[in-house]
Each structure stands twice: as structure tokens, then as C-alpha cells.
PDB file of C-alpha atoms in Angstrom:
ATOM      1  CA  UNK A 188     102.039  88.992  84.747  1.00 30.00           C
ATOM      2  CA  UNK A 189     105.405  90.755  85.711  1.00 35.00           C
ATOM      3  CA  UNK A 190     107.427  90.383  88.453  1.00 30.00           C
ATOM      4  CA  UNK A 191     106.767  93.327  89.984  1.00 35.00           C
ATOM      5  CA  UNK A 192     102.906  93.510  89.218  1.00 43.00           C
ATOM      6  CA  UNK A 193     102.728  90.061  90.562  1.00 47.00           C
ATOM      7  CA  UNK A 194     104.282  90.989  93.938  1.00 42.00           C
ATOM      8  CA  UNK A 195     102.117  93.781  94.166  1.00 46.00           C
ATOM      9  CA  UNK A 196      98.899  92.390  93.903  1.00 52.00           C
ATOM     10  CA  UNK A 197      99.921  89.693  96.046  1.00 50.00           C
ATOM     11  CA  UNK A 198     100.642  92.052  98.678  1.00 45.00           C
ATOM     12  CA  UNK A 199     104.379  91.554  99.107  1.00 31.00           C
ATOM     13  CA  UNK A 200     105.921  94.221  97.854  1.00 28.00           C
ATOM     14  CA  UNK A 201     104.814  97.809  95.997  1.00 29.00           C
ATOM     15  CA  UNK A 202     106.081 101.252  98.372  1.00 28.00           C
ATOM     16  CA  UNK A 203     109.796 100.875  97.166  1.00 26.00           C
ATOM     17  CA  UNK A 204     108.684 100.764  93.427  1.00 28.00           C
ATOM     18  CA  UNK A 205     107.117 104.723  93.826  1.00 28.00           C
ATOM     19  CA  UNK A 206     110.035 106.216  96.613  1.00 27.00           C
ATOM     20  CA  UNK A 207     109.568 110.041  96.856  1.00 26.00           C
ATOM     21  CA  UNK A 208     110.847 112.070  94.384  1.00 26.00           C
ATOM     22  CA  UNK A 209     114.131 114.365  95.491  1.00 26.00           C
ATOM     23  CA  UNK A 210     113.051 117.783  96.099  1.00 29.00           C
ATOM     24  CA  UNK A 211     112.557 119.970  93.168  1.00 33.00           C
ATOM     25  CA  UNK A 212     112.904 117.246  90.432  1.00 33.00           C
ATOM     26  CA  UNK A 213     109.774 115.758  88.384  1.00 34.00           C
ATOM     27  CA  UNK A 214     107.806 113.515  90.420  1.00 38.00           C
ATOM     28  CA  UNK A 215     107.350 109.580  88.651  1.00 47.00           C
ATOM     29  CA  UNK A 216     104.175 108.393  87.802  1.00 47.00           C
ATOM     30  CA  UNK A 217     103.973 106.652  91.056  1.00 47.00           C
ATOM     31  CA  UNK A 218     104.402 109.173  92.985  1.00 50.00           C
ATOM     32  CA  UNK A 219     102.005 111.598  91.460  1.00 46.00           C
ATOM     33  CA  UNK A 220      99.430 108.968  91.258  1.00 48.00           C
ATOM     34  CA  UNK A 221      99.861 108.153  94.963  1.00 51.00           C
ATOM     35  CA  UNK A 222      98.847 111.928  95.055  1.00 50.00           C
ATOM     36  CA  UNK A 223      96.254 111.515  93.749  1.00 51.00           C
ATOM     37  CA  UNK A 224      95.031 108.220  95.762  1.00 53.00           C
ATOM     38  CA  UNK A 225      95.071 110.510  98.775  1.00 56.00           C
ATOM     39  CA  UNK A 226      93.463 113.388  97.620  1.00 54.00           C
ATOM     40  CA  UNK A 227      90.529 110.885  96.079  1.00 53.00           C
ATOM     41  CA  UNK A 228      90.244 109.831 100.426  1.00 55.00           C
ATOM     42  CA  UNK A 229      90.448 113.315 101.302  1.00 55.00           C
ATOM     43  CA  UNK A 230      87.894 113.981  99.018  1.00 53.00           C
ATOM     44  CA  UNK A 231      85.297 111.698 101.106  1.00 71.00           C
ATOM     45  CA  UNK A 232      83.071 112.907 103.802  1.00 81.00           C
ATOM     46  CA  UNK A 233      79.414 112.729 105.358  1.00 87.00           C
ATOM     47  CA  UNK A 234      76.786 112.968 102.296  1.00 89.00           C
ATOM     48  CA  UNK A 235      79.421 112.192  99.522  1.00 89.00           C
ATOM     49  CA  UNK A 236      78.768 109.378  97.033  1.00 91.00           C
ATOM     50  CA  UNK A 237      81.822 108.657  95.161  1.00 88.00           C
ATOM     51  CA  UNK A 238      82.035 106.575  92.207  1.00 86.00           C
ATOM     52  CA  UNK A 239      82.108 102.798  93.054  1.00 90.00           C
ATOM     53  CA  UNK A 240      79.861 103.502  96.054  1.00 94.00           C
ATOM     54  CA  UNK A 241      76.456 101.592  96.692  1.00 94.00           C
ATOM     55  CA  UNK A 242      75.431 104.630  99.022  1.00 95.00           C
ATOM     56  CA  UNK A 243      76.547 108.300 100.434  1.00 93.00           C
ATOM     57  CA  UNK A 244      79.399 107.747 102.890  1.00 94.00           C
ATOM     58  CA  UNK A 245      77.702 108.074 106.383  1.00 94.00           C
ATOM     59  CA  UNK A 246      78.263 106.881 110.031  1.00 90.00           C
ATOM     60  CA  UNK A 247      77.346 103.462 110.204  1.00 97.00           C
ATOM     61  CA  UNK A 248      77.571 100.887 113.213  1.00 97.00           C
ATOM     62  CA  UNK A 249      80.506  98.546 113.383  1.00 98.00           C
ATOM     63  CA  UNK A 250      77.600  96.031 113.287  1.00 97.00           C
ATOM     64  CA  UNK A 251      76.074  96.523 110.628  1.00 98.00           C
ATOM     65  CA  UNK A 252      79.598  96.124 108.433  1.00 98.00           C
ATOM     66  CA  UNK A 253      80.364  92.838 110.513  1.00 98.00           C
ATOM     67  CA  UNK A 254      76.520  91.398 109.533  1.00 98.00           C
ATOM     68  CA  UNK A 255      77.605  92.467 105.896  1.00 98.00           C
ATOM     69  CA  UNK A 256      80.587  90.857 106.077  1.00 98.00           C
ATOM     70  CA  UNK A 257      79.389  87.912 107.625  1.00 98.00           C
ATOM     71  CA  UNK A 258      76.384  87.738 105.177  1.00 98.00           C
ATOM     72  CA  UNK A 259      79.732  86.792 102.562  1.00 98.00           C
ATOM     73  CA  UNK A 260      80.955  83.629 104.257  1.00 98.00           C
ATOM     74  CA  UNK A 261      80.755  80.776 101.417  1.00 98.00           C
ATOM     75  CA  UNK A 262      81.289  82.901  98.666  1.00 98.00           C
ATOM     76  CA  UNK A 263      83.574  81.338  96.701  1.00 98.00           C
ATOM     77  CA  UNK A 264      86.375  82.058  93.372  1.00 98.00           C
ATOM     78  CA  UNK A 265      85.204  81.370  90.316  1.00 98.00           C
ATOM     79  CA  UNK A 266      87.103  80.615  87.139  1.00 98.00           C
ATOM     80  CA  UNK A 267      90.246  82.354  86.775  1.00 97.00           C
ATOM     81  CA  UNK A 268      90.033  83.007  90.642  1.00 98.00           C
ATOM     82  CA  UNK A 269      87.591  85.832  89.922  1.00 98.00           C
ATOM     83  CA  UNK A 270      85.013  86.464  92.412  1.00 98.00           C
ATOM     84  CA  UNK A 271      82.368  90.074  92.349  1.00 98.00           C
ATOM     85  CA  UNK A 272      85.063  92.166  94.773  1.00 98.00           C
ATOM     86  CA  UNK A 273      87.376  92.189  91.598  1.00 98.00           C
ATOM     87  CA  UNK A 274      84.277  92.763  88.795  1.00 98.00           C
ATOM     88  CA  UNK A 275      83.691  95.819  91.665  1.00 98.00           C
ATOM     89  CA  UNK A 276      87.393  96.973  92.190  1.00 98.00           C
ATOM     90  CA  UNK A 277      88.147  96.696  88.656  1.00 97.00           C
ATOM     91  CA  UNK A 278      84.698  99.113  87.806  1.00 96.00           C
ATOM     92  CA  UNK A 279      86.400 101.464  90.063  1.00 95.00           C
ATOM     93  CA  UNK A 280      88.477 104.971  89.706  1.00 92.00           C
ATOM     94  CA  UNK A 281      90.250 103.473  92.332  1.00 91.00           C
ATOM     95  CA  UNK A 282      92.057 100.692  90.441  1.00 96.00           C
ATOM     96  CA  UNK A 283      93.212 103.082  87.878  1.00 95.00           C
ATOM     97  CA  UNK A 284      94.997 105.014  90.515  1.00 95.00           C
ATOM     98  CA  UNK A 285      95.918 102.378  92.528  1.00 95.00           C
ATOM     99  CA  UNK A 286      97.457 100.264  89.656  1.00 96.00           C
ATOM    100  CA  UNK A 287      99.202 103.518  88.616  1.00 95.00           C
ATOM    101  CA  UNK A 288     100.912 104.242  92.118  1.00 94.00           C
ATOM    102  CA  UNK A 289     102.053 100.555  92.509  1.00 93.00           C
ATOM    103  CA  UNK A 290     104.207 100.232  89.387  1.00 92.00           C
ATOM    104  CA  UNK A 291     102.101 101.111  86.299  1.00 94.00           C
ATOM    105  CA  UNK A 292     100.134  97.651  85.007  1.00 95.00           C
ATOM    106  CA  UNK A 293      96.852  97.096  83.492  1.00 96.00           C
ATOM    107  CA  UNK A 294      94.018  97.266  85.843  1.00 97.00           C
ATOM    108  CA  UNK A 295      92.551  94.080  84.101  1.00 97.00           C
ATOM    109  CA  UNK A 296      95.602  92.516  86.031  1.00 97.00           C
ATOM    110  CA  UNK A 297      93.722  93.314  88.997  1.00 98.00           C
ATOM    111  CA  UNK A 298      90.998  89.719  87.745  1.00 98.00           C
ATOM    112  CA  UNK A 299      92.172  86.908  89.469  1.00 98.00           C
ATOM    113  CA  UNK A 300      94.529  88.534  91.863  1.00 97.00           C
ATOM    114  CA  UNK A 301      94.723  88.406  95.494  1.00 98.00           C
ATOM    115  CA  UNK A 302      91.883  89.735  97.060  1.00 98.00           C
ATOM    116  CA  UNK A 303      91.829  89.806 100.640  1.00 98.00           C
ATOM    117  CA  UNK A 304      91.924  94.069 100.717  1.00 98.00           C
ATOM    118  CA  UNK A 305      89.068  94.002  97.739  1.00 98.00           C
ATOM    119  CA  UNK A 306      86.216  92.474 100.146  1.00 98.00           C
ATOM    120  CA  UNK A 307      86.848  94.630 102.759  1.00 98.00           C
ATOM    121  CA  UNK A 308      86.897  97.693 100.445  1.00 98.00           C
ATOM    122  CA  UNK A 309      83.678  96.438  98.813  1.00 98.00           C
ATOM    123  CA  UNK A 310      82.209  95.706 102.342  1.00 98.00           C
ATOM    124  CA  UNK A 311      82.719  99.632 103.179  1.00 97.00           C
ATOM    125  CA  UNK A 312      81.364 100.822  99.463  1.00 97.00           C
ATOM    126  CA  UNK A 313      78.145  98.928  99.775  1.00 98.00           C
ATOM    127  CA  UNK A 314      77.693 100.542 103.197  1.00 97.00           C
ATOM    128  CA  UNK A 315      79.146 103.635 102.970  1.00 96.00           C
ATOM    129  CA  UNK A 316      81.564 103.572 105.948  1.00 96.00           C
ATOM    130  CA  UNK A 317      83.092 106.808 106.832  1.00 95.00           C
ATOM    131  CA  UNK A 318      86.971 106.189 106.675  1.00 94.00           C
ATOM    132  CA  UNK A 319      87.024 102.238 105.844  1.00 95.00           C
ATOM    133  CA  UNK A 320      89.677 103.119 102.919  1.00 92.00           C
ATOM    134  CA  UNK A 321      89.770 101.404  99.728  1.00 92.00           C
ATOM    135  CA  UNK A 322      93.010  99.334  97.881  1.00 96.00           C
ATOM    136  CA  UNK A 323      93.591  96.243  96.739  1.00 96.00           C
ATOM    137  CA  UNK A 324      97.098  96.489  98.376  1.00 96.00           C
ATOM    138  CA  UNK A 325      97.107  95.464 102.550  1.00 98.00           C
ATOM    139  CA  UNK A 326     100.198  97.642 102.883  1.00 97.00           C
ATOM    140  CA  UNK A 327      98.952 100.797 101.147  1.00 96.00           C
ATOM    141  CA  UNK A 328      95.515 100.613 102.917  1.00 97.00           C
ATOM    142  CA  UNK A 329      97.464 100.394 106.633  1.00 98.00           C
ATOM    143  CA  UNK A 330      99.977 102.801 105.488  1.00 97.00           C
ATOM    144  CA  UNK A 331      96.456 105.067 104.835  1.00 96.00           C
ATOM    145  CA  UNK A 332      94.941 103.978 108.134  1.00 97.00           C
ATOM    146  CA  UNK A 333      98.133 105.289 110.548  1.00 97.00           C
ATOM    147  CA  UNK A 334      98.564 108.493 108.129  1.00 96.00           C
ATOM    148  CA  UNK A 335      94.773 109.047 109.175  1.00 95.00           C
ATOM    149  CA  UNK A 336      95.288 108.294 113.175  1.00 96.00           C
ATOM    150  CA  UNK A 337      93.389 105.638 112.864  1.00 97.00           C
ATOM    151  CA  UNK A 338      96.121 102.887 113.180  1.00 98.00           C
ATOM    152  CA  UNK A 339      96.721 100.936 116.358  1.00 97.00           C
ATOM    153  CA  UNK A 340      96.728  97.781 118.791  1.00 97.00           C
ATOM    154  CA  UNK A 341      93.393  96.729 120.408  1.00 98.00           C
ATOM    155  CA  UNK A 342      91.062  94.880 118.645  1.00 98.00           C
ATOM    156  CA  UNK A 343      87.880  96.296 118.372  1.00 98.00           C
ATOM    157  CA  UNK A 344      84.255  94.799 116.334  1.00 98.00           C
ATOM    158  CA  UNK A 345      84.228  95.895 113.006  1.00 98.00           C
ATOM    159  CA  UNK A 346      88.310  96.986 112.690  1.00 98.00           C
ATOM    160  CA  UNK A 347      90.298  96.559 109.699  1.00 98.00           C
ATOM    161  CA  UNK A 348      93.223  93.728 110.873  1.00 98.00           C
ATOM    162  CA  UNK A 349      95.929  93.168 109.102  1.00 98.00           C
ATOM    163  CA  UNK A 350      97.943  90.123 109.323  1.00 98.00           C
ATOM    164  CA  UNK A 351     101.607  89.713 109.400  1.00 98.00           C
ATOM    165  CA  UNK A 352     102.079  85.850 109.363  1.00 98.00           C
ATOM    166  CA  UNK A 353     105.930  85.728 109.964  1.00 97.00           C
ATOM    167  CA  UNK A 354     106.662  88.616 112.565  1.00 97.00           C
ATOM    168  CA  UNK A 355     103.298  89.444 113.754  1.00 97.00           C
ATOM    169  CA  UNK A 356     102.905  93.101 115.824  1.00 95.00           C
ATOM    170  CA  UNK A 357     106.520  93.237 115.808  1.00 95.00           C
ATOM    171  CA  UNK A 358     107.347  93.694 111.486  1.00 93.00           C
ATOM    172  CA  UNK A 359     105.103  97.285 111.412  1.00 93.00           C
ATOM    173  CA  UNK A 360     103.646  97.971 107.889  1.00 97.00           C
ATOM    174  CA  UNK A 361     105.582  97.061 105.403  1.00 96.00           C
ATOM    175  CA  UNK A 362     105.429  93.316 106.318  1.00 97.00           C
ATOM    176  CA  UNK A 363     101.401  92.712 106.034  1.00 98.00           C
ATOM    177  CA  UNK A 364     100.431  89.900 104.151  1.00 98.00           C
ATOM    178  CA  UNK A 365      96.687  89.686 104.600  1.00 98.00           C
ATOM    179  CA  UNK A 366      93.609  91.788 105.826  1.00 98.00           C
ATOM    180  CA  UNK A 367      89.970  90.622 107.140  1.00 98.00           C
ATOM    181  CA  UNK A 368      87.442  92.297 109.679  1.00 98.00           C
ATOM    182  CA  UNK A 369      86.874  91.789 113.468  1.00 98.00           C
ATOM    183  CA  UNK A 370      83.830  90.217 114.598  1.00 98.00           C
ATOM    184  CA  UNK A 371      84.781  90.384 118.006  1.00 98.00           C
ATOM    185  CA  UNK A 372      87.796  89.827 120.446  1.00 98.00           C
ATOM    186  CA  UNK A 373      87.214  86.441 122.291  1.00 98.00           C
ATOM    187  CA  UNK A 374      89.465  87.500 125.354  1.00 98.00           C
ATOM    188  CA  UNK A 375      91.686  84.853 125.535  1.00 98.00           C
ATOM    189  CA  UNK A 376      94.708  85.691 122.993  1.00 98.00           C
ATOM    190  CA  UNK A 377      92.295  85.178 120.079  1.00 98.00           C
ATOM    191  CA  UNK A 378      90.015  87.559 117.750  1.00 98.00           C
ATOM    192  CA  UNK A 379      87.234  85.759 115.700  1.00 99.00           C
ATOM    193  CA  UNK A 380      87.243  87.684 112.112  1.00 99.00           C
ATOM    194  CA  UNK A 381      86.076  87.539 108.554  1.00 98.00           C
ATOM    195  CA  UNK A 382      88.602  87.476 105.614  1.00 98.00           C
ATOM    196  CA  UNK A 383      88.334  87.421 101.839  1.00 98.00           C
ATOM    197  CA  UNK A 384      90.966  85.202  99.837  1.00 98.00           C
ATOM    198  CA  UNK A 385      91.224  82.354 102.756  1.00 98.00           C
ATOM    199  CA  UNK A 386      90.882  78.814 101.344  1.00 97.00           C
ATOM    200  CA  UNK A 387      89.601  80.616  98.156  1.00 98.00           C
ATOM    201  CA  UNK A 388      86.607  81.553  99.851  1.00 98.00           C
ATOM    202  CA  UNK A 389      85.158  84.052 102.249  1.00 98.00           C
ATOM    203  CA  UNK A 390      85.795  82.629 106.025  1.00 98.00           C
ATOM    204  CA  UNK A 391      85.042  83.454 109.226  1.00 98.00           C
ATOM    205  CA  UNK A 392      87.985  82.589 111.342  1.00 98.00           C
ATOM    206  CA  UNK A 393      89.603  82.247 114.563  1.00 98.00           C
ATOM    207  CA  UNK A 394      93.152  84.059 114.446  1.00 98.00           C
ATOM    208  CA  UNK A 395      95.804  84.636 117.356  1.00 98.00           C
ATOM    209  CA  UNK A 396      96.754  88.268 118.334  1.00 98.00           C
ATOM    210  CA  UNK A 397     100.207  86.921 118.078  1.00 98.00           C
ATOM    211  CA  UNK A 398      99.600  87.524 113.968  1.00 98.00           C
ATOM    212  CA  UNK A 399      98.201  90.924 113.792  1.00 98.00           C
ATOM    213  CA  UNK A 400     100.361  93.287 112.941  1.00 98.00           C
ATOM    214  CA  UNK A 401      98.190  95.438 113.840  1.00 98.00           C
ATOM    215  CA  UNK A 402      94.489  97.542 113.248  1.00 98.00           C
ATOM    216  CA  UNK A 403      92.639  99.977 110.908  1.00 98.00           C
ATOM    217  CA  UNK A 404      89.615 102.226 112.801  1.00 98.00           C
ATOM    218  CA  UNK A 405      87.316 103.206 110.435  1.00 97.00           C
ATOM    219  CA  UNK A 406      84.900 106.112 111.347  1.00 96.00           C
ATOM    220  CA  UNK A 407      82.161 103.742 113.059  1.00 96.00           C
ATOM    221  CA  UNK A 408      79.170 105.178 115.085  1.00 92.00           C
ATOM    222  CA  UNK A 409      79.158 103.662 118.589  1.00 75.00           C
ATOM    223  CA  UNK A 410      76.819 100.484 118.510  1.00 48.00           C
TER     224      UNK A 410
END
């Protein structure tokens, strides 16, 4: 794997490989697949079923995707690090374009890579959450999250978190390393959440705020 797929897929890097084209000249294959990417989220609303999806895309309760979630812990890699959120991702549309905006590689790269932003995109798809997103990239999927309005602070049950280990609230976007869902927010400086890609397994955890760089809202019904 090359440097710059690897660093992708692991989350580190991937937005400076596709920069916007100058005005009037050809867009790059990045670009105009990132296009594309956004049009495909447009493209989702109430009643839709798009490819990849286990059911239309509806308004579902926050707990309902945490009991799905939760329903995961203890699923563990497999050989070659595989586990079934790549076999889904990698049946997708959505790795084509995804591994086409973030630098051009082989969607069978996408086996075995990190997949912290795969389980919670597969934990939307089998429910059909309005607005959950889908990548395999933790920086793309926030980027698409606060391009929505649907980016901020407060934890809430059944919000996208994403994890910025070194810098926390305070590195914005671009510095995400990981991504999980809230179960709830225990009220003292702590939010209890479940994560793909922790010990090589699905975990519930125990996380300080101090680490969240911040949150992703899908389109929940109130519970």
C-alpha cells in the first residue's frame, strides 16, 4: 500500500491530496469525485433506498442506532484485519467514490484498513438513519457533518464523535483520528460510547470530553 493510500485510510491525512481546482481550469479527479460524494448525500432523503442500504432512509430514534451499535460489542477482526463493515463498505458505490476523492487507489485497499468510520456508516445503512453520512475517512465524514449544520459541541445519545487524541476540541477537523457513537453523556467530564477498530474489536468505552474534537447530529427522531 502507498504512502499516501496508507495515510488515508488510516485517517491521517487525505483533504490536501484533492485541493480545489483554480477557477476556470479542469478540475482533478479528486475533486470531481468529491463532487460527486456530495451530490450521492444530497441525493438521500425520507423513502430513498440507496445502494448499500439494508432499508429506506427514515427517521429513526437515537436508540434504536445505539441498541444496534451496542448489539456489535465483541465483534472482532478476522484474518487480514477484515471484519463485515469492510465486506459492506467495499460492496458499496460509496468506496468507489470515496477511494477516488482521497487520492485514486483500489477500493480492495479498503480490506484490512482502519475501520473505525466503516461501523458507524454500516450502523446507519442497516437502519436507515436520515443524515448519519457514510466514509471510511473520520475527517471527510466531519468535514460532511459541519457542511450539513449538523456539527457541534454537546454530546448527545446516538451522535457521531470524533476523536482527536493529541489536541482534543481545540485541533478542529482536520486533526480527527477516530470516530464511535454516544451512548450517553455520564455528566461528569466523561461520555460512555461505542467504537469500531478499538483493541481490534468493537468496544463500548468510557472516553473524556477532553478528546472529542467534537460531534456529528444525524437526523434522529426525538426518543
Amino acid at each position: 500500500m502507498g504512502v499516501a493510500v496508507g495515510t488515508v485510510l488510516a485517517g491521517a491525512v487525505g483533504f490536501a491530496l484533492i485541493g480545489p481546482s483554480a477557477e476556470g481550469q479542469p478540475q482533478d479527479k479528486g475533486t470531481v469525485a468529491q463532487v460527486q460524494v456530495e451530490k450521492a448525500h444530497k441525493a438521500v432523503s425520507i423513502g430513498d433506498k440507496p445502494e448499500g442500504y439494508a432499508v429506506p432512509i427514515r427517521k429513526v430514534e437515537p436508540s434504536e442506532a445505539i441498541r444496534l451499535a451496542l448489539e456489535q460489542v465483541g465483534v472482532k477482526e478476522g484474518p487480514g484485519r477484515q471484519t463485515k463493515y469492510h465486506d459492506w463498505f467495499v460492496s458499496t458505490p460509496n468506496a468507489k467514490m470515496t477511494a477516488e476523492r482521497d487520492g485514486g487507489f483500489s477500493v480492495d485497499d479498503y480490506n484490512g484498513a482502519e475501520w473505525c468510520n466503516m461501523f458507524v456508516s454500516w450502523v446507519g445503512a442497516q437502519l436507515g438513519v436520515k443524515d448519519m453520512g457514510w466514509d471510511a475517512y473520520t475527517v471527510q465524514h466531519a468535514r460532511w457533518f459541519a457542511k450539513k449544520g449538523r456539527w457541534g459541541h454537546k454530546a448527545k445519545p446516538g451522535a457521531v464523535v470524533f476523536f482527536d487524541w493529541q489536541n482534543g476540541p481545540d485541533g478542529g477537523i482536520s486533526g480527527i483520528d477516530h470516530v464511535g457513537l454516544v451512548v450517553k453523556d455520564n455528566g461528569d467530564g466523561t461520555i460512555t460510547t461505542v467504537e469500531g477498530n478499538t483493541n481490534d474489536a468493537v468496544e463500548k468505552r468510557v472516553r473524556s470530553k477532553s478528546l472529542v474534537a467534537g460531534y456529528g447530529y444525524p437526523d434522529y427522531d426525538a426518543d
